[in-house]
């Protein structure tokens, strides 16, 4: 039975307020992240002028991360894990949101090759459950708020409302309490109010993600279309490397699994050491993406290709060493670096090249072609949708080889 007009209006207001709150919290965490990164990696680094600065700082970061994990446990949880929990209708605890927030910020501020989406999602979805429990006396349908809030969170973090909607609604396992059409409307109310609040705060106070926007693809001739499938296969190969690195690092780190401080400090030393030679392998990749877009021709084929591949490795090393975070932004950056490397070797439009490779790599890792296309529209031009579709469909269709799973045994 559908909701009455008054109940619908009240729920719409609640969802709009929730979305705005989500946008505000997301801005606050991103603002603190950027503040910490600027302090450590610009102001202090310029003042110290030490060659081994990345190693020293990342080792200190590893120590802090290890001590925090010893005290409070392994946080934040991965976004996919939280998403699965919410879709099943299970609760996310909200009595430790401050712990999750600090757990998320530490590896990001100290240069981890990780995205902010995992920590942000953990904090905000926990808040949604708190909101749901506190306001049941006003609105009986508050059980739907965490799922709607999850969609708003994803939309705000990635700046991609359609991606957020597809990511949340896809494979939903929990029966809907409210009519489907109304729930779809609520998703968009939450997403757009959250994104609007974030945009206003960013314009007023700064603190935005530094995602670049590619110009339109200038040419799509027979040469580009002939290269599309081979380029997609390059992206798929890079995606398979991601899974290979994931399994290899799990095996390599097993002896240190219970030695929290040692592995987190060692992870910092490896991260900083690699960062001295390949600085773009550090951080989540959204700011570095802009720098690569502006300097890719001068970086050269070897540096671009090596940066893209090593960043896939470093993300897995960080995660296994206890530096937890998301993998979506780093994966997109790797695709862009590898795509530009291919563009240096082929007589085709570079944006076409990057679009296909990035879509194929991201879809190989995420296994959701439609979501990947909608996500990448946040930075690629609209005329890149067909090249991205080719890459994403191929990346999502090719299965992960079973032999990669055997490496864990």
PDB file of N, CA and C in Angstrom, residues 9-63:
ATOM      1  N   UNK A   9       5.648  13.597   1.731  1.00  0.00           N
ATOM      2  CA  UNK A   9       6.275  14.910   1.875  1.00  0.00           C
ATOM      3  C   UNK A   9       7.261  14.924   3.043  1.00  0.00           C
ATOM      4  N   UNK A  10       6.852  14.295   4.163  1.00  0.00           N
ATOM      5  CA  UNK A  10       7.741  14.238   5.339  1.00  0.00           C
ATOM      6  C   UNK A  10       8.995  13.431   5.011  1.00  0.00           C
ATOM      7  N   UNK A  11       8.830  12.299   4.339  1.00  0.00           N
ATOM      8  CA  UNK A  11       9.987  11.473   4.000  1.00  0.00           C
ATOM      9  C   UNK A  11      10.915  12.195   3.021  1.00  0.00           C
ATOM     10  N   UNK A  12      10.318  12.910   2.065  1.00  0.00           N
ATOM     11  CA  UNK A  12      11.141  13.673   1.112  1.00  0.00           C
ATOM     12  C   UNK A  12      11.975  14.709   1.844  1.00  0.00           C
ATOM     13  N   UNK A  13      11.364  15.387   2.814  1.00  0.00           N
ATOM     14  CA  UNK A  13      12.089  16.385   3.606  1.00  0.00           C
ATOM     15  C   UNK A  13      13.209  15.730   4.399  1.00  0.00           C
ATOM     16  N   UNK A  14      12.917  14.593   5.027  1.00  0.00           N
ATOM     17  CA  UNK A  14      13.936  13.880   5.794  1.00  0.00           C
ATOM     18  C   UNK A  14      15.106  13.469   4.904  1.00  0.00           C
ATOM     19  N   UNK A  15      14.780  12.939   3.736  1.00  0.00           N
ATOM     20  CA  UNK A  15      15.838  12.484   2.825  1.00  0.00           C
ATOM     21  C   UNK A  15      16.673  13.665   2.342  1.00  0.00           C
ATOM     22  N   UNK A  16      16.033  14.796   2.067  1.00  0.00           N
ATOM     23  CA  UNK A  16      16.772  15.987   1.636  1.00  0.00           C
ATOM     24  C   UNK A  16      17.712  16.476   2.738  1.00  0.00           C
ATOM     25  N   UNK A  17      17.216  16.476   3.984  1.00  0.00           N
ATOM     26  CA  UNK A  17      18.065  16.884   5.118  1.00  0.00           C
ATOM     27  C   UNK A  17      19.213  15.900   5.296  1.00  0.00           C
ATOM     28  N   UNK A  18      18.897  14.604   5.191  1.00  0.00           N
ATOM     29  CA  UNK A  18      19.935  13.582   5.311  1.00  0.00           C
ATOM     30  C   UNK A  18      20.983  13.750   4.225  1.00  0.00           C
ATOM     31  N   UNK A  19      20.523  13.978   2.978  1.00  0.00           N
ATOM     32  CA  UNK A  19      21.462  14.170   1.878  1.00  0.00           C
ATOM     33  C   UNK A  19      22.358  15.376   2.095  1.00  0.00           C
ATOM     34  N   UNK A  20      21.759  16.488   2.561  1.00  0.00           N
ATOM     35  CA  UNK A  20      22.561  17.676   2.843  1.00  0.00           C
ATOM     36  C   UNK A  20      23.585  17.432   3.938  1.00  0.00           C
ATOM     37  N   UNK A  21      23.178  16.672   4.962  1.00  0.00           N
ATOM     38  CA  UNK A  21      24.115  16.322   6.042  1.00  0.00           C
ATOM     39  C   UNK A  21      25.258  15.471   5.510  1.00  0.00           C
ATOM     40  N   UNK A  22      24.934  14.530   4.649  1.00  0.00           N
ATOM     41  CA  UNK A  22      25.955  13.681   4.030  1.00  0.00           C
ATOM     42  C   UNK A  22      26.940  14.528   3.229  1.00  0.00           C
ATOM     43  N   UNK A  23      26.411  15.480   2.452  1.00  0.00           N
ATOM     44  CA  UNK A  23      27.290  16.366   1.692  1.00  0.00           C
ATOM     45  C   UNK A  23      28.205  17.167   2.593  1.00  0.00           C
ATOM     46  N   UNK A  24      27.657  17.654   3.725  1.00  0.00           N
ATOM     47  CA  UNK A  24      28.465  18.434   4.659  1.00  0.00           C
ATOM     48  C   UNK A  24      29.560  17.618   5.319  1.00  0.00           C
ATOM     49  N   UNK A  25      29.232  16.407   5.746  1.00  0.00           N
ATOM     50  CA  UNK A  25      30.237  15.545   6.382  1.00  0.00           C
ATOM     51  C   UNK A  25      31.315  15.142   5.381  1.00  0.00           C
ATOM     52  N   UNK A  26      30.886  14.819   4.162  1.00  0.00           N
ATOM     53  CA  UNK A  26      31.862  14.468   3.121  1.00  0.00           C
ATOM     54  C   UNK A  26      32.819  15.625   2.885  1.00  0.00           C
ATOM     55  N   UNK A  27      32.275  16.834   2.766  1.00  0.00           N
ATOM     56  CA  UNK A  27      33.138  18.002   2.586  1.00  0.00           C
ATOM     57  C   UNK A  27      34.108  18.147   3.757  1.00  0.00           C
ATOM     58  N   UNK A  28      33.604  17.988   4.992  1.00  0.00           N
ATOM     59  CA  UNK A  28      34.463  18.152   6.160  1.00  0.00           C
ATOM     60  C   UNK A  28      35.624  17.176   6.171  1.00  0.00           C
ATOM     61  N   UNK A  29      35.346  15.909   5.864  1.00  0.00           N
ATOM     62  CA  UNK A  29      36.417  14.912   5.860  1.00  0.00           C
ATOM     63  C   UNK A  29      37.406  15.168   4.730  1.00  0.00           C
ATOM     64  N   UNK A  30      36.903  15.530   3.551  1.00  0.00           N
ATOM     65  CA  UNK A  30      37.803  15.836   2.430  1.00  0.00           C
ATOM     66  C   UNK A  30      38.631  17.083   2.720  1.00  0.00           C
ATOM     67  N   UNK A  31      38.025  18.058   3.374  1.00  0.00           N
ATOM     68  CA  UNK A  31      38.741  19.282   3.732  1.00  0.00           C
ATOM     69  C   UNK A  31      39.891  18.970   4.685  1.00  0.00           C
ATOM     70  N   UNK A  32      39.615  18.138   5.701  1.00  0.00           N
ATOM     71  CA  UNK A  32      40.670  17.747   6.651  1.00  0.00           C
ATOM     72  C   UNK A  32      41.760  16.932   5.954  1.00  0.00           C
ATOM     73  N   UNK A  33      41.358  16.067   5.026  1.00  0.00           N
ATOM     74  CA  UNK A  33      42.336  15.282   4.279  1.00  0.00           C
ATOM     75  C   UNK A  33      43.263  16.187   3.478  1.00  0.00           C
ATOM     76  N   UNK A  34      42.688  17.130   2.749  1.00  0.00           N
ATOM     77  CA  UNK A  34      43.510  18.035   1.935  1.00  0.00           C
ATOM     78  C   UNK A  34      44.383  18.932   2.801  1.00  0.00           C
ATOM     79  N   UNK A  35      43.843  19.340   3.955  1.00  0.00           N
ATOM     80  CA  UNK A  35      44.619  20.172   4.884  1.00  0.00           C
ATOM     81  C   UNK A  35      45.848  19.405   5.377  1.00  0.00           C
ATOM     82  N   UNK A  36      45.643  18.138   5.761  1.00  0.00           N
ATOM     83  CA  UNK A  36      46.759  17.316   6.239  1.00  0.00           C
ATOM     84  C   UNK A  36      47.778  17.038   5.150  1.00  0.00           C
ATOM     85  N   UNK A  37      47.302  16.743   3.944  1.00  0.00           N
ATOM     86  CA  UNK A  37      48.221  16.477   2.827  1.00  0.00           C
ATOM     87  C   UNK A  37      49.052  17.708   2.499  1.00  0.00           C
ATOM     88  N   UNK A  38      48.407  18.870   2.447  1.00  0.00           N
ATOM     89  CA  UNK A  38      49.143  20.108   2.142  1.00  0.00           C
ATOM     90  C   UNK A  38      50.186  20.421   3.207  1.00  0.00           C
ATOM     91  N   UNK A  39      49.823  20.189   4.467  1.00  0.00           N
ATOM     92  CA  UNK A  39      50.758  20.457   5.561  1.00  0.00           C
ATOM     93  C   UNK A  39      51.974  19.544   5.482  1.00  0.00           C
ATOM     94  N   UNK A  40      51.724  18.230   5.306  1.00  0.00           N
ATOM     95  CA  UNK A  40      52.818  17.254   5.305  1.00  0.00           C
ATOM     96  C   UNK A  40      53.636  17.259   4.025  1.00  0.00           C
ATOM     97  N   UNK A  41      52.943  17.382   2.890  1.00  0.00           N
ATOM     98  CA  UNK A  41      53.599  17.121   1.604  1.00  0.00           C
ATOM     99  C   UNK A  41      53.925  18.375   0.805  1.00  0.00           C
ATOM    100  N   UNK A  42      53.584  19.532   1.347  1.00  0.00           N
ATOM    101  CA  UNK A  42      54.000  20.780   0.708  1.00  0.00           C
ATOM    102  C   UNK A  42      54.764  21.652   1.696  1.00  0.00           C
ATOM    103  N   UNK A  43      54.077  22.130   2.717  1.00  0.00           N
ATOM    104  CA  UNK A  43      54.700  23.064   3.657  1.00  0.00           C
ATOM    105  C   UNK A  43      55.896  22.450   4.374  1.00  0.00           C
ATOM    106  N   UNK A  44      55.667  21.314   5.052  1.00  0.00           N
ATOM    107  CA  UNK A  44      56.744  20.692   5.830  1.00  0.00           C
ATOM    108  C   UNK A  44      57.826  20.121   4.930  1.00  0.00           C
ATOM    109  N   UNK A  45      57.441  19.526   3.826  1.00  0.00           N
ATOM    110  CA  UNK A  45      58.417  18.940   2.905  1.00  0.00           C
ATOM    111  C   UNK A  45      59.340  20.009   2.335  1.00  0.00           C
ATOM    112  N   UNK A  46      58.775  21.143   1.960  1.00  0.00           N
ATOM    113  CA  UNK A  46      59.594  22.237   1.425  1.00  0.00           C
ATOM    114  C   UNK A  46      60.525  22.814   2.490  1.00  0.00           C
ATOM    115  N   UNK A  47      60.072  22.809   3.732  1.00  0.00           N
ATOM    116  CA  UNK A  47      60.899  23.352   4.816  1.00  0.00           C
ATOM    117  C   UNK A  47      62.049  22.423   5.175  1.00  0.00           C
ATOM    118  N   UNK A  48      61.812  21.104   5.088  1.00  0.00           N
ATOM    119  CA  UNK A  48      62.831  20.122   5.483  1.00  0.00           C
ATOM    120  C   UNK A  48      63.830  19.868   4.363  1.00  0.00           C
ATOM    121  N   UNK A  49      63.351  19.724   3.125  1.00  0.00           N
ATOM    122  CA  UNK A  49      64.203  19.479   1.965  1.00  0.00           C
ATOM    123  C   UNK A  49      65.094  18.252   2.158  1.00  0.00           C
ATOM    124  N   UNK A  50      64.477  17.091   2.397  1.00  0.00           N
ATOM    125  CA  UNK A  50      65.190  15.841   2.648  1.00  0.00           C
ATOM    126  C   UNK A  50      64.839  14.839   1.556  1.00  0.00           C
ATOM    127  N   UNK A  51      65.853  14.220   0.964  1.00  0.00           N
ATOM    128  CA  UNK A  51      65.621  13.276  -0.135  1.00  0.00           C
ATOM    129  C   UNK A  51      64.753  12.107   0.303  1.00  0.00           C
ATOM    130  N   UNK A  52      65.021  11.591   1.499  1.00  0.00           N
ATOM    131  CA  UNK A  52      64.282  10.436   2.003  1.00  0.00           C
ATOM    132  C   UNK A  52      63.006  10.831   2.742  1.00  0.00           C
ATOM    133  N   UNK A  53      62.561  12.061   2.530  1.00  0.00           N
ATOM    134  CA  UNK A  53      61.374  12.549   3.230  1.00  0.00           C
ATOM    135  C   UNK A  53      60.171  11.612   3.083  1.00  0.00           C
ATOM    136  N   UNK A  54      59.838  11.126   1.865  1.00  0.00           N
ATOM    137  CA  UNK A  54      58.684  10.220   1.746  1.00  0.00           C
ATOM    138  C   UNK A  54      58.819   8.962   2.597  1.00  0.00           C
ATOM    139  N   UNK A  55      60.027   8.402   2.676  1.00  0.00           N
ATOM    140  CA  UNK A  55      60.227   7.185   3.470  1.00  0.00           C
ATOM    141  C   UNK A  55      60.007   7.471   4.944  1.00  0.00           C
ATOM    142  N   UNK A  56      60.583   8.576   5.434  1.00  0.00           N
ATOM    143  CA  UNK A  56      60.465   8.932   6.852  1.00  0.00           C
ATOM    144  C   UNK A  56      59.012   9.200   7.229  1.00  0.00           C
ATOM    145  N   UNK A  57      58.330  10.011   6.432  1.00  0.00           N
ATOM    146  CA  UNK A  57      56.947  10.387   6.744  1.00  0.00           C
ATOM    147  C   UNK A  57      56.020   9.182   6.643  1.00  0.00           C
ATOM    148  N   UNK A  58      56.185   8.373   5.601  1.00  0.00           N
ATOM    149  CA  UNK A  58      55.314   7.200   5.444  1.00  0.00           C
ATOM    150  C   UNK A  58      55.569   6.165   6.547  1.00  0.00           C
ATOM    151  N   UNK A  59      56.822   6.067   7.015  1.00  0.00           N
ATOM    152  CA  UNK A  59      57.117   5.159   8.128  1.00  0.00           C
ATOM    153  C   UNK A  59      56.436   5.644   9.409  1.00  0.00           C
ATOM    154  N   UNK A  60      56.480   6.967   9.639  1.00  0.00           N
ATOM    155  CA  UNK A  60      55.781   7.532  10.796  1.00  0.00           C
ATOM    156  C   UNK A  60      54.274   7.293  10.653  1.00  0.00           C
ATOM    157  N   UNK A  61      53.774   7.479   9.445  1.00  0.00           N
ATOM    158  CA  UNK A  61      52.361   7.199   9.191  1.00  0.00           C
ATOM    159  C   UNK A  61      52.026   5.750   9.481  1.00  0.00           C
ATOM    160  N   UNK A  62      52.894   4.834   9.062  1.00  0.00           N
ATOM    161  CA  UNK A  62      52.689   3.417   9.331  1.00  0.00           C
ATOM    162  C   UNK A  62      52.651   3.116  10.810  1.00  0.00           C
ATOM    163  N   UNK A  63      53.518   3.782  11.574  1.00  0.00           N
ATOM    164  CA  UNK A  63      53.525   3.605  13.028  1.00  0.00           C
ATOM    165  C   UNK A  63      52.193   4.042  13.638  1.00  0.00           C
TER     166      UNK A  63
END
